């Protein structure tokens, strides 16, 4: 059994499409991150300007201390919001990459199974055991991949819950310090 030029062309096309899908997802993530960074930088610059103007209008040290203390909480909240946005973007991008890799793995598995089926029809007598062993190994590999994917998803969900809880605790703690 030999691969035909059409089969080689189809395989190459599928590989190029998969590569383009990954590249498109990565560029979209980069675009979102760039926009997030631009907005954060713009906001920080505007806040710095207004803080500088406020500092210039201060008349004594007591007023300067109040101004500094008053600006700390909003700055902390903006930093936490920024880090949360970056984390969400990374999580979203990771989910997209996982989805693309799962689709690619499924397609490869189908191709290998199809190839094994064709090989079985053209295989010499007595080779059924070897083909069955390869199919069994493929099934075990797919099962292991599925288990690994589930573990990664659970770990991602747990990390997401931990980040959310930690962020909430930091915001709550910094709010208590401000009130005190």
Short mmCIF file of C-alpha atoms in Angstrom, two decimals:
data_model
loop_
_atom_site.label_atom_id
_atom_site.label_comp_id
_atom_site.label_asym_id
_atom_site.label_seq_id
_atom_site.Cartn_x
_atom_site.Cartn_y
_atom_site.Cartn_z
CA UNK A 1 0.00 0.00 0.00
CA UNK A 2 1.46 3.30 -1.13
CA UNK A 3 0.33 6.86 -0.49
CA UNK A 4 -1.11 8.56 -3.54
CA UNK A 5 -0.19 12.12 -4.45
CA UNK A 6 -3.73 13.17 -3.52
CA UNK A 7 -3.32 11.68 -0.04
CA UNK A 8 0.02 13.45 0.44
CA UNK A 9 -1.49 16.73 -0.77
CA UNK A 10 -4.48 16.32 1.56
CA UNK A 11 -2.19 15.60 4.51
CA UNK A 12 -0.04 18.63 3.72
CA UNK A 13 -3.15 20.82 3.38
CA UNK A 14 -4.43 19.63 6.74
CA UNK A 15 -1.07 20.38 8.36
CA UNK A 16 -0.97 23.88 6.87
CA UNK A 17 -4.54 24.56 8.01
CA UNK A 18 -3.66 23.40 11.52
CA UNK A 19 -0.59 25.65 11.54
CA UNK A 20 -2.66 28.61 10.34
CA UNK A 21 -5.27 27.95 13.03
CA UNK A 22 -2.59 28.01 15.74
CA UNK A 23 -0.96 31.13 14.28
CA UNK A 24 -4.32 32.91 14.03
CA UNK A 25 -5.15 32.08 17.64
CA UNK A 26 -1.73 33.28 18.81
CA UNK A 27 -1.98 36.54 16.87
CA UNK A 28 -5.47 37.16 18.28
CA UNK A 29 -4.12 36.61 21.80
CA UNK A 30 -1.20 38.95 21.11
CA UNK A 31 -3.63 41.57 19.79
CA UNK A 32 -5.79 41.32 22.93
CA UNK A 33 -2.72 41.52 25.17
CA UNK A 34 -1.40 44.53 23.26
CA UNK A 35 -4.74 46.33 23.61
CA UNK A 36 -4.83 45.52 27.33
CA UNK A 37 -1.29 46.82 27.81
CA UNK A 38 -2.00 49.96 25.79
CA UNK A 39 -5.11 50.75 27.84
CA UNK A 40 -3.30 50.05 31.11
CA UNK A 41 -0.39 52.28 30.10
CA UNK A 42 -2.72 55.06 28.99
CA UNK A 43 -4.67 54.89 32.25
CA UNK A 44 -1.46 54.85 34.32
CA UNK A 45 -0.16 57.89 32.43
CA UNK A 46 -3.42 59.79 32.94
CA UNK A 47 -3.45 58.85 36.63
CA UNK A 48 0.15 60.00 37.00
CA UNK A 49 -0.69 63.35 35.45
CA UNK A 50 -3.63 63.91 37.76
CA UNK A 51 -1.57 62.77 40.76
CA UNK A 52 1.23 65.18 39.81
CA UNK A 53 -1.26 68.03 39.52
CA UNK A 54 -2.71 67.13 42.91
CA UNK A 55 0.76 66.99 44.49
CA UNK A 56 1.58 70.42 43.07
CA UNK A 57 -1.50 71.87 44.74
CA UNK A 58 -0.61 70.45 48.19
CA UNK A 59 0.06 73.09 50.84
CA UNK A 60 1.50 71.03 53.72
CA UNK A 61 2.92 67.60 54.64
CA UNK A 62 -0.32 66.45 56.28
CA UNK A 63 -2.26 67.03 53.09
CA UNK A 64 0.47 65.22 51.10
CA UNK A 65 0.17 62.17 53.36
CA UNK A 66 -3.64 62.11 52.93
CA UNK A 67 -3.28 62.42 49.16
CA UNK A 68 -0.75 59.58 49.02
CA UNK A 69 -2.90 57.34 51.19
CA UNK A 70 -6.01 58.11 49.16
CA UNK A 71 -4.32 57.17 45.88
CA UNK A 72 -2.93 53.84 47.14
CA UNK A 73 -6.24 51.91 47.13
CA UNK A 74 -7.30 52.79 43.56
CA UNK A 75 -3.79 52.00 42.33
CA UNK A 76 -3.86 48.60 44.04
CA UNK A 77 -7.31 47.85 42.61
CA UNK A 78 -6.17 48.76 39.10
CA UNK A 79 -3.08 46.57 39.42
CA UNK A 80 -5.22 43.65 40.57
CA UNK A 81 -7.71 44.22 37.75
CA UNK A 82 -4.86 44.31 35.25
CA UNK A 83 -3.33 41.09 36.53
CA UNK A 84 -6.76 39.44 36.55
CA UNK A 85 -7.27 40.50 32.91
CA UNK A 86 -3.87 39.12 31.90
CA UNK A 87 -4.66 35.86 33.69
CA UNK A 88 -8.06 35.59 31.98
CA UNK A 89 -6.46 36.26 28.61
CA UNK A 90 -3.83 33.58 29.22
CA UNK A 91 -6.49 31.11 30.35
CA UNK A 92 -8.62 31.84 27.29
CA UNK A 93 -5.63 31.42 24.97
CA UNK A 94 -4.64 28.18 26.68
CA UNK A 95 -8.19 26.87 26.21
CA UNK A 96 -8.08 27.74 22.50
CA UNK A 97 -4.71 26.01 22.09
CA UNK A 98 -6.01 22.95 23.96
CA UNK A 99 -9.05 22.80 21.70
CA UNK A 100 -6.88 23.04 18.58
CA UNK A 101 -4.46 20.38 19.80
CA UNK A 102 -7.32 18.05 20.77
CA UNK A 103 -8.82 18.42 17.30
CA UNK A 104 -5.44 17.74 15.72
CA UNK A 105 -4.85 14.70 17.96
CA UNK A 106 -8.29 13.33 17.06
CA UNK A 107 -7.57 13.78 13.37
CA UNK A 108 -4.17 12.08 13.65
CA UNK A 109 -5.74 9.21 15.56
CA UNK A 110 -8.37 8.76 12.86
CA UNK A 111 -5.69 8.79 10.16
CA UNK A 112 -3.58 6.20 11.96
CA UNK A 113 -6.60 3.93 12.56
CA UNK A 114 -7.57 4.24 8.90
CA UNK A 115 -4.02 3.44 7.88
CA UNK A 116 -3.98 0.40 10.17
CA UNK A 117 -7.29 -0.80 8.73
CA UNK A 118 -5.90 -0.52 5.20
CA UNK A 119 -2.72 -2.24 6.32
CA UNK A 120 -4.75 -5.08 7.83
CA UNK A 121 -6.50 -5.79 4.54
CA UNK A 122 -3.17 -6.00 2.70
CA UNK A 123 -1.19 -7.66 5.50
CA UNK A 124 0.15 -11.20 5.11
CA UNK A 125 -1.51 -14.02 6.97
CA UNK A 126 -0.61 -14.25 10.64
CA UNK A 127 0.08 -10.55 11.08
CA UNK A 128 -3.27 -9.90 12.75
CA UNK A 129 -1.65 -10.19 16.17
CA UNK A 130 0.84 -7.40 15.40
CA UNK A 131 -1.87 -5.11 14.03
CA UNK A 132 -4.08 -5.82 17.06
CA UNK A 133 -1.16 -4.96 19.34
CA UNK A 134 -0.62 -1.64 17.55
CA UNK A 135 -4.35 -0.85 17.73
CA UNK A 136 -4.32 -1.72 21.44
CA UNK A 137 -1.33 0.57 21.98
CA UNK A 138 -3.11 3.36 20.09
CA UNK A 139 -6.19 2.88 22.25
CA UNK A 140 -4.08 2.98 25.42
CA UNK A 141 -2.30 6.13 24.20
CA UNK A 142 -5.63 7.81 23.45
CA UNK A 143 -6.93 6.84 26.87
CA UNK A 144 -3.79 8.23 28.52
CA UNK A 145 -4.11 11.44 26.51
CA UNK A 146 -7.76 11.80 27.58
CA UNK A 147 -6.81 11.25 31.22
CA UNK A 148 -3.98 13.78 30.95
CA UNK A 149 -6.34 16.32 29.38
CA UNK A 150 -8.84 15.85 32.22
CA UNK A 151 -6.10 16.32 34.82
CA UNK A 152 -4.87 19.48 33.10
CA UNK A 153 -8.42 20.87 32.98
CA UNK A 154 -8.92 20.11 36.67
CA UNK A 155 -5.61 21.76 37.54
CA UNK A 156 -6.53 24.80 35.45
CA UNK A 157 -9.90 25.08 37.18
CA UNK A 158 -8.25 24.75 40.58
CA UNK A 159 -5.64 27.39 39.71
CA UNK A 160 -8.41 29.68 38.47
CA UNK A 161 -10.31 29.26 41.74
CA UNK A 162 -7.12 29.93 43.74
CA UNK A 163 -6.33 33.08 41.76
CA UNK A 164 -9.88 34.33 42.23
CA UNK A 165 -9.81 33.62 45.97
CA UNK A 166 -6.38 35.21 46.40
CA UNK A 167 -7.42 38.30 44.46
CA UNK A 168 -10.55 38.66 46.57
CA UNK A 169 -8.52 38.27 49.77
CA UNK A 170 -5.99 40.91 48.67
CA UNK A 171 -8.74 43.34 47.73
CA UNK A 172 -10.53 42.70 51.03
CA UNK A 173 -7.32 43.09 53.05
CA UNK A 174 -6.30 46.31 51.31
CA UNK A 175 -9.82 47.64 51.87
CA UNK A 176 -9.52 46.93 55.61
CA UNK A 177 -6.14 48.72 55.77
CA UNK A 178 -7.66 51.77 54.13
CA UNK A 179 -10.58 51.81 56.60
CA UNK A 180 -8.24 51.46 59.59
#
